[in-house]
Amino acid sequence: AGTVETQSALSVGETAKIHADVRAKSAVVAGEVVGNIFATDMLELLATSYVKGDIVTGRISVAAGARVNGRVSMDEEEKKAVKVEKLEE
């Protein structure tokens, strides 16, 4: 485990498997993510995606067929907490 982090967009391909927390401005997931996803702007889960972990995002799009096993939060307070946590690291 660990963290995959970018200040811009992240794309997880259909055959990709990430076993780590993901932090990005936006993300498009077609593959597998086992870990929490923090997408401050937008998260798009395509039909082939599988996410096992919690999601914190500003906006979300979930295609029919996408699988999510975790909590989804679009609360402004949670997003602020994620930003503060990142600054403290």
mmCIF file of C-alpha atoms in Angstrom:
data_model
loop_
_atom_site.group_PDB
_atom_site.id
_atom_site.type_symbol
_atom_site.label_atom_id
_atom_site.label_comp_id
_atom_site.label_asym_id
_atom_site.label_seq_id
_atom_site.Cartn_x
_atom_site.Cartn_y
_atom_site.Cartn_z
ATOM 1 C CA ALA A 1 0.000 0.000 0.000
ATOM 2 C CA GLY A 2 0.968 3.632 -0.155
ATOM 3 C CA THR A 3 -0.288 6.719 -1.965
ATOM 4 C CA VAL A 4 -0.572 7.685 -5.613
ATOM 5 C CA GLU A 5 -0.695 11.473 -5.781
ATOM 6 C CA THR A 6 -0.905 14.084 -8.539
ATOM 7 C CA GLN A 7 -1.819 17.759 -8.671
ATOM 8 C CA SER A 8 -3.729 17.211 -11.934
ATOM 9 C CA ALA A 9 -5.738 14.414 -13.560
ATOM 10 C CA LEU A 10 -5.214 10.694 -13.007
ATOM 11 C CA SER A 11 -6.387 7.982 -15.385
ATOM 12 C CA VAL A 12 -6.608 4.363 -14.219
ATOM 13 C CA GLY A 13 -6.805 2.083 -17.271
ATOM 14 C CA GLU A 14 -9.115 -0.886 -17.616
ATOM 15 C CA THR A 15 -6.398 -3.465 -16.843
ATOM 16 C CA ALA A 16 -4.708 -1.375 -14.104
ATOM 17 C CA LYS A 17 -4.799 -2.396 -10.439
ATOM 18 C CA ILE A 18 -3.870 0.176 -7.795
ATOM 19 C CA HIS A 19 -3.613 -0.960 -4.181
ATOM 20 C CA ALA A 20 -3.030 2.434 -2.560
ATOM 21 C CA ASP A 21 -4.807 5.626 -1.610
ATOM 22 C CA VAL A 22 -5.308 7.967 -4.557
ATOM 23 C CA ARG A 23 -5.133 11.771 -4.315
ATOM 24 C CA ALA A 24 -5.783 13.868 -7.413
ATOM 25 C CA LYS A 25 -7.553 16.954 -8.667
ATOM 26 C CA SER A 26 -9.655 14.702 -10.889
ATOM 27 C CA ALA A 27 -9.641 11.019 -11.793
ATOM 28 C CA VAL A 28 -11.125 8.645 -14.331
ATOM 29 C CA VAL A 29 -11.169 5.021 -13.181
ATOM 30 C CA ALA A 30 -11.730 2.114 -15.560
ATOM 31 C CA GLY A 31 -9.695 -0.457 -13.593
ATOM 32 C CA GLU A 32 -9.367 -1.470 -9.957
ATOM 33 C CA VAL A 33 -8.561 0.742 -6.977
ATOM 34 C CA VAL A 34 -8.234 -0.830 -3.529
ATOM 35 C CA GLY A 35 -7.781 2.167 -1.267
ATOM 36 C CA ASN A 36 -9.408 5.507 -0.580
ATOM 37 C CA ILE A 37 -9.892 8.025 -3.397
ATOM 38 C CA PHE A 38 -9.642 11.773 -2.756
ATOM 39 C CA ALA A 39 -10.521 13.667 -5.957
ATOM 40 C CA THR A 40 -10.975 17.317 -5.081
ATOM 41 C CA ASP A 41 -12.737 18.260 -8.325
ATOM 42 C CA MET A 42 -14.248 15.292 -10.205
ATOM 43 C CA LEU A 43 -14.258 11.493 -10.100
ATOM 44 C CA GLU A 44 -15.533 9.451 -13.030
ATOM 45 C CA LEU A 45 -16.108 5.729 -12.529
ATOM 46 C CA LEU A 46 -16.453 3.898 -15.839
ATOM 47 C CA ALA A 47 -18.486 0.715 -16.346
ATOM 48 C CA THR A 48 -15.438 -1.548 -15.867
ATOM 49 C CA SER A 49 -14.253 0.118 -12.640
ATOM 50 C CA TYR A 50 -14.040 -1.497 -9.209
ATOM 51 C CA VAL A 51 -13.349 0.592 -6.109
ATOM 52 C CA LYS A 52 -12.911 -0.901 -2.639
ATOM 53 C CA GLY A 53 -12.476 2.047 -0.303
ATOM 54 C CA ASP A 54 -13.961 5.375 0.654
ATOM 55 C CA ILE A 55 -14.404 8.217 -1.824
ATOM 56 C CA VAL A 56 -14.242 11.955 -1.090
ATOM 57 C CA THR A 57 -14.902 14.163 -4.115
ATOM 58 C CA GLY A 58 -16.527 17.360 -5.279
ATOM 59 C CA ARG A 59 -18.435 15.763 -8.174
ATOM 60 C CA ILE A 60 -18.932 12.152 -9.198
ATOM 61 C CA SER A 61 -20.115 10.275 -12.279
ATOM 62 C CA VAL A 62 -20.839 6.556 -11.970
ATOM 63 C CA ALA A 63 -21.501 4.505 -15.098
ATOM 64 C CA ALA A 64 -23.856 1.538 -15.071
ATOM 65 C CA GLY A 65 -21.775 -1.507 -14.193
ATOM 66 C CA ALA A 66 -19.243 0.314 -12.013
ATOM 67 C CA ARG A 67 -18.730 -1.387 -8.646
ATOM 68 C CA VAL A 68 -18.103 0.539 -5.425
ATOM 69 C CA ASN A 69 -17.645 -0.994 -1.987
ATOM 70 C CA GLY A 70 -17.154 1.896 0.430
ATOM 71 C CA ARG A 71 -18.480 5.242 1.567
ATOM 72 C CA VAL A 72 -18.967 8.180 -0.798
ATOM 73 C CA SER A 73 -18.787 11.712 0.605
ATOM 74 C CA MET A 74 -19.276 14.981 -1.234
ATOM 75 C CA ASP A 75 -19.348 17.051 1.952
ATOM 76 C CA GLU A 76 -17.423 20.336 1.828
ATOM 77 C CA GLU A 77 -16.177 19.806 5.396
ATOM 78 C CA GLU A 78 -14.630 16.441 4.470
ATOM 79 C CA LYS A 79 -12.909 17.974 1.439
ATOM 80 C CA LYS A 80 -11.475 20.729 3.649
ATOM 81 C CA ALA A 81 -10.254 18.122 6.157
ATOM 82 C CA VAL A 82 -8.486 16.230 3.360
ATOM 83 C CA LYS A 83 -6.749 19.427 2.223
ATOM 84 C CA VAL A 84 -5.651 20.265 5.789
ATOM 85 C CA GLU A 85 -4.404 16.693 6.332
ATOM 86 C CA LYS A 86 -2.357 16.944 3.144
ATOM 87 C CA LEU A 87 -0.792 20.230 4.263
ATOM 88 C CA GLU A 88 0.211 18.707 7.592
ATOM 89 C CA GLU A 89 2.056 15.769 5.975
#
